[in-house]
PDB file of C-alpha atoms and ligand atoms in Angstrom:
ATOM      1  CA  UNK L   1      18.289 -11.216   6.695  1.00 93.00           C
ATOM      2  CA  UNK L   2      14.593 -10.387   6.757  1.00 97.00           C
ATOM      3  CA  UNK L   3      12.006 -12.953   7.796  1.00 98.00           C
ATOM      4  CA  UNK L   4       8.234 -12.683   7.457  1.00 98.00           C
ATOM      5  CA  UNK L   5       5.517 -14.450   9.379  1.00 98.00           C
ATOM      6  CA  UNK L   6       2.498 -13.660   7.211  1.00 98.00           C
ATOM      7  CA  UNK L   7       0.958 -11.103   4.909  1.00 98.00           C
ATOM      8  CA  UNK L   8      -2.437  -9.661   4.037  1.00 98.00           C
ATOM      9  CA  UNK L   9      -4.100  -7.287   1.624  1.00 98.00           C
ATOM     10  CA  UNK L  10      -5.183  -4.258   3.645  1.00 98.00           C
ATOM     11  CA  UNK L  11      -7.031  -1.015   2.950  1.00 97.00           C
ATOM     12  CA  UNK L  12      -6.442   1.265   5.928  1.00 95.00           C
ATOM     13  CA  UNK L  13      -2.705   1.209   6.601  1.00 97.00           C
ATOM     14  CA  UNK L  14      -1.854   3.372   3.564  1.00 98.00           C
ATOM     15  CA  UNK L  15      -4.577   5.890   2.629  1.00 97.00           C
ATOM     16  CA  UNK L  16      -6.116   5.437  -0.840  1.00 97.00           C
ATOM     17  CA  UNK L  17      -3.997   2.363  -1.587  1.00 98.00           C
ATOM     18  CA  UNK L  18      -4.734  -1.360  -1.718  1.00 98.00           C
ATOM     19  CA  UNK L  19      -1.702  -2.671   0.066  1.00 98.00           C
ATOM     20  CA  UNK L  20       0.071  -5.975   0.317  1.00 98.00           C
ATOM     21  CA  UNK L  21       1.287  -5.702   3.926  1.00 98.00           C
ATOM     22  CA  UNK L  22       4.107  -8.080   4.863  1.00 98.00           C
ATOM     23  CA  UNK L  23       4.730  -8.683   8.569  1.00 98.00           C
ATOM     24  CA  UNK L  24       8.449  -8.888   9.348  1.00 98.00           C
ATOM     25  CA  UNK L  25       9.757 -10.557  12.509  1.00 98.00           C
ATOM     26  CA  UNK L  26      12.774 -10.032  14.784  1.00 97.00           C
ATOM     27  CA  UNK L  27      11.538  -6.581  15.813  1.00 97.00           C
ATOM     28  CA  UNK L  28      14.235  -4.926  17.966  1.00 95.00           C
ATOM     29  CA  UNK L  29      11.739  -2.690  19.764  1.00 94.00           C
ATOM     30  CA  UNK L  30      10.096  -3.686  22.995  1.00 93.00           C
ATOM     31  CA  UNK L  31       7.095  -1.401  23.083  1.00 92.00           C
ATOM     32  CA  UNK L  32       5.078  -1.823  26.289  1.00 89.00           C
ATOM     33  CA  UNK L  33       1.671  -3.068  25.198  1.00 88.00           C
ATOM     34  CA  UNK L  34       3.041  -4.408  21.906  1.00 92.00           C
ATOM     35  CA  UNK L  35       0.094  -5.511  19.751  1.00 87.00           C
ATOM     36  CA  UNK L  36       2.146  -8.160  17.886  1.00 92.00           C
ATOM     37  CA  UNK L  37       4.495  -9.737  20.419  1.00 93.00           C
ATOM     38  CA  UNK L  38       5.218 -12.702  18.138  1.00 95.00           C
ATOM     39  CA  UNK L  39       6.999 -10.285  15.799  1.00 96.00           C
ATOM     40  CA  UNK L  40       9.628  -9.690  18.490  1.00 96.00           C
ATOM     41  CA  UNK L  41      10.871 -13.240  17.884  1.00 96.00           C
ATOM     42  CA  UNK L  42      13.266 -14.345  15.155  1.00 96.00           C
ATOM     43  CA  UNK L  43      10.704 -16.518  13.380  1.00 97.00           C
ATOM     44  CA  UNK L  44       9.230 -17.046   9.932  1.00 98.00           C
ATOM     45  CA  UNK L  45      10.545 -17.622   6.426  1.00 98.00           C
ATOM     46  CA  UNK L  46      13.252 -15.642   4.696  1.00 98.00           C
ATOM     47  CA  UNK L  47      11.968 -12.748   2.608  1.00 98.00           C
ATOM     48  CA  UNK L  48      14.411 -12.828  -0.279  1.00 97.00           C
ATOM     49  CA  UNK L  49      13.958 -10.773  -3.429  1.00 96.00           C
ATOM     50  CA  UNK L  50      12.666 -13.847  -5.265  1.00 97.00           C
ATOM     51  CA  UNK L  51      10.138 -14.669  -2.544  1.00 98.00           C
ATOM     52  CA  UNK L  52       8.934 -11.068  -2.523  1.00 98.00           C
ATOM     53  CA  UNK L  53       8.497 -10.949  -6.304  1.00 97.00           C
ATOM     54  CA  UNK L  54       6.667 -14.261  -6.227  1.00 97.00           C
ATOM     55  CA  UNK L  55       4.242 -12.885  -3.616  1.00 97.00           C
ATOM     56  CA  UNK L  56       3.706  -9.706  -5.582  1.00 98.00           C
ATOM     57  CA  UNK L  57       3.095 -11.617  -8.809  1.00 97.00           C
ATOM     58  CA  UNK L  58       0.342 -13.544  -7.068  1.00 97.00           C
ATOM     59  CA  UNK L  59      -1.544 -10.360  -6.145  1.00 97.00           C
ATOM     60  CA  UNK L  60      -0.276  -7.763  -8.606  1.00 94.00           C
ATOM     61  CA  UNK L  61      -3.639  -7.273 -10.314  1.00 96.00           C
ATOM     62  CA  UNK L  62      -5.311  -6.440  -7.007  1.00 97.00           C
ATOM     63  CA  UNK L  63      -2.787  -4.212  -5.237  1.00 98.00           C
ATOM     64  CA  UNK L  64      -1.338  -0.730  -5.709  1.00 98.00           C
ATOM     65  CA  UNK L  65       1.218  -0.744  -2.922  1.00 98.00           C
ATOM     66  CA  UNK L  66       3.570  -3.023  -0.981  1.00 98.00           C
ATOM     67  CA  UNK L  67       4.224  -2.174   2.663  1.00 98.00           C
ATOM     68  CA  UNK L  68       6.921  -3.653   4.882  1.00 98.00           C
ATOM     69  CA  UNK L  69       5.610  -3.940   8.431  1.00 98.00           C
ATOM     70  CA  UNK L  70       8.698  -3.780  10.653  1.00 97.00           C
ATOM     71  CA  UNK L  71      12.164  -4.932   9.676  1.00 97.00           C
ATOM     72  CA  UNK L  72      13.983  -2.394  11.832  1.00 97.00           C
ATOM     73  CA  UNK L  73      16.693  -4.935  12.691  1.00 96.00           C
ATOM     74  CA  UNK L  74      17.720  -5.049   9.007  1.00 96.00           C
ATOM     75  CA  UNK L  75      16.897  -1.609   7.594  1.00 97.00           C
ATOM     76  CA  UNK L  76      19.304  -1.914   4.662  1.00 97.00           C
ATOM     77  CA  UNK L  77      17.484  -5.061   3.553  1.00 97.00           C
ATOM     78  CA  UNK L  78      14.109  -3.282   3.771  1.00 98.00           C
ATOM     79  CA  UNK L  79      15.422  -0.440   1.601  1.00 97.00           C
ATOM     80  CA  UNK L  80      16.962  -2.884  -0.852  1.00 97.00           C
ATOM     81  CA  UNK L  81      13.702  -4.796  -1.297  1.00 98.00           C
ATOM     82  CA  UNK L  82      11.700  -1.577  -1.610  1.00 98.00           C
ATOM     83  CA  UNK L  83      14.015  -0.546  -4.429  1.00 97.00           C
ATOM     84  CA  UNK L  84      13.314  -3.877  -6.149  1.00 96.00           C
ATOM     85  CA  UNK L  85       9.547  -3.257  -5.887  1.00 97.00           C
ATOM     86  CA  UNK L  86       9.907   0.233  -7.328  1.00 94.00           C
ATOM     87  CA  UNK L  87      12.202  -0.868 -10.127  1.00 94.00           C
ATOM     88  CA  UNK L  88      10.551  -4.127 -11.184  1.00 94.00           C
ATOM     89  CA  UNK L  89       6.887  -3.888 -10.205  1.00 96.00           C
ATOM     90  CA  UNK L  90       5.724  -0.307 -10.694  1.00 94.00           C
ATOM     91  CA  UNK L  91       3.950  -0.338  -7.325  1.00 98.00           C
ATOM     92  CA  UNK L  92       4.059   2.175  -4.510  1.00 98.00           C
ATOM     93  CA  UNK L  93       6.081   1.271  -1.459  1.00 98.00           C
ATOM     94  CA  UNK L  94       5.579   1.791   2.262  1.00 98.00           C
ATOM     95  CA  UNK L  95       7.415   1.016   5.473  1.00 98.00           C
ATOM     96  CA  UNK L  96       5.912   0.843   8.949  1.00 98.00           C
ATOM     97  CA  UNK L  97       9.004   1.433  11.066  1.00 97.00           C
ATOM     98  CA  UNK L  98       9.109   1.583  14.850  1.00 96.00           C
ATOM     99  CA  UNK L  99      12.020   4.007  14.749  1.00 96.00           C
ATOM    100  CA  UNK L 100      11.465   7.600  15.816  1.00 95.00           C
ATOM    101  CA  UNK L 101      13.593   8.985  12.997  1.00 94.00           C
ATOM    102  CA  UNK L 102      14.146   8.159   9.356  1.00 94.00           C
ATOM    103  CA  UNK L 103      16.805   5.434   9.196  1.00 91.00           C
ATOM    104  CA  UNK L 104      18.710   7.009   6.305  1.00 93.00           C
ATOM    105  CA  UNK L 105      18.072   9.654   3.666  1.00 93.00           C
ATOM    106  CA  UNK L 106      18.324   6.951   1.023  1.00 91.00           C
ATOM    107  CA  UNK L 107      14.872   5.796   2.212  1.00 92.00           C
ATOM    108  CA  UNK L 108      13.398   8.868   0.551  1.00 95.00           C
ATOM    109  CA  UNK L 109      14.256   7.523  -2.889  1.00 95.00           C
ATOM    110  CA  UNK L 110      12.651   4.102  -2.483  1.00 97.00           C
ATOM    111  CA  UNK L 111       9.539   4.720  -0.361  1.00 98.00           C
ATOM    112  CA  UNK L 112       6.323   6.592  -1.080  1.00 98.00           C
ATOM    113  CA  UNK L 113       5.129   6.261   2.524  1.00 98.00           C
ATOM    114  CA  UNK L 114       6.881   5.821   5.852  1.00 98.00           C
ATOM    115  CA  UNK L 115       5.341   5.428   9.287  1.00 98.00           C
ATOM    116  CA  UNK L 116       7.670   6.441  12.101  1.00 98.00           C
ATOM    117  CA  UNK L 117       7.328   5.994  15.844  1.00 96.00           C
ATOM    118  CA  UNK L 118       7.193   3.195  18.367  1.00 95.00           C
ATOM    119  CA  UNK L 119       3.875   2.063  19.814  1.00 95.00           C
ATOM    120  CA  UNK L 120       2.950   3.707  23.087  1.00 94.00           C
ATOM    121  CA  UNK L 121      -0.184   2.190  24.476  1.00 92.00           C
ATOM    122  CA  UNK L 122      -1.122   5.275  26.482  1.00 93.00           C
ATOM    123  CA  UNK L 123      -0.935   7.464  23.357  1.00 95.00           C
ATOM    124  CA  UNK L 124      -2.547   5.041  20.940  1.00 94.00           C
ATOM    125  CA  UNK L 125      -1.968   4.243  17.287  1.00 94.00           C
ATOM    126  CA  UNK L 126      -2.252   6.383  14.173  1.00 96.00           C
ATOM    127  CA  UNK L 127      -6.013   6.777  14.519  1.00 95.00           C
ATOM    128  CA  UNK L 128      -5.768   8.452  17.916  1.00 95.00           C
ATOM    129  CA  UNK L 129      -5.306  12.231  18.229  1.00 95.00           C
ATOM    130  CA  UNK L 130      -2.787  11.659  21.030  1.00 96.00           C
ATOM    131  CA  UNK L 131      -0.526   9.351  19.012  1.00 96.00           C
ATOM    132  CA  UNK L 132       3.231   9.838  18.847  1.00 96.00           C
ATOM    133  CA  UNK L 133       3.341   7.996  15.496  1.00 97.00           C
ATOM    134  CA  UNK L 134       3.385   9.786  12.148  1.00 98.00           C
ATOM    135  CA  UNK L 135       2.675   8.632   8.614  1.00 98.00           C
ATOM    136  CA  UNK L 136       4.554  10.516   5.920  1.00 98.00           C
ATOM    137  CA  UNK L 137       3.932  10.735   2.197  1.00 98.00           C
ATOM    138  CA  UNK L 138       7.249  11.159   0.388  1.00 98.00           C
ATOM    139  CA  UNK L 139       7.242  13.255  -2.774  1.00 97.00           C
ATOM    140  CA  UNK L 140      10.408  14.433  -4.500  1.00 94.00           C
ATOM    141  CA  UNK L 141      12.291  13.177  -1.425  1.00 91.00           C
ATOM    142  CA  UNK L 142      10.309  15.535   0.833  1.00 96.00           C
ATOM    143  CA  UNK L 143       8.288  14.166   3.751  1.00 97.00           C
ATOM    144  CA  UNK L 144       4.696  15.348   4.179  1.00 98.00           C
ATOM    145  CA  UNK L 145       2.897  14.431   7.391  1.00 98.00           C
ATOM    146  CA  UNK L 146      -0.437  12.831   6.435  1.00 98.00           C
ATOM    147  CA  UNK L 147      -1.295  11.381   9.848  1.00 97.00           C
ATOM    148  CA  UNK L 148      -4.434  13.536   9.805  1.00 96.00           C
ATOM    149  CA  UNK L 149      -5.892  11.125   7.231  1.00 95.00           C
ATOM    150  CA  UNK L 150      -6.333   8.566  10.026  1.00 94.00           C
ATOM    151  CA  UNK L 151      -7.839  11.072  12.423  1.00 85.00           C
ATOM    152  CA  UNK L 152     -10.533  12.071   9.937  1.00 66.00           C
ATOM    153  CA  UNK L 153     -11.560   8.436   9.626  1.00 59.00           C
ATOM    154  CA  UNK L 154     -11.793   8.041  13.381  1.00 55.00           C
ATOM    155  CA  UNK L 155     -14.238  10.947  13.800  1.00 49.00           C
TER     156      UNK L 155
HETATM  157  S1  SF4 P   1       7.468  -1.908  16.894  1.00 82.00           S
HETATM  158 FE1  SF4 P   1       5.505  -3.051  16.751  1.00 82.00          FE
HETATM  159  S2  SF4 P   1       6.073  -5.237  16.786  1.00 82.00           S
HETATM  160 FE2  SF4 P   1       7.850  -4.054  17.525  1.00 82.00          FE
HETATM  161  S3  SF4 P   1       7.628  -4.066  19.769  1.00 82.00           S
HETATM  162 FE3  SF4 P   1       6.695  -2.168  19.008  1.00 82.00          FE
HETATM  163  S4  SF4 P   1       4.501  -2.675  18.743  1.00 82.00           S
HETATM  164 FE4  SF4 P   1       5.629  -4.621  18.901  1.00 82.00          FE
END
């Protein structure tokens, strides 16, 4: 089961998209220097399909994308909800995963964007040239590394 703690409309996490970013808890990673330690706990409200659609309906005129922030403890549920967004809402979908590798090839069919990589404080986040994290645009089930979009902004 997925739980979320909060959400926000953001502009930087997915380039060129206005994104409803939903913070998911129960993160299985233990990144040293974690920037969101509360998300390591099993807290928050259940993110069911109905709850997700209700959230999206509230903001659908203002957003172009829905991004799941975390959820690596229940990757099948993240993929299932992304498929609901694609099928019922006509919005783009993203996933900020802390995994180093794509969870499953089926992700390619339900996400337009996937961030991969744990957070390593010494290397920095996506806007640092040293980062280990990558953001991919997925087109025709092919991953294109667009991490450079963050680096340009940082210059
Ligand atoms: S993936 Fe994110 S929330 Fe999870 S431990 Fe790492 S930095 Fe914290």
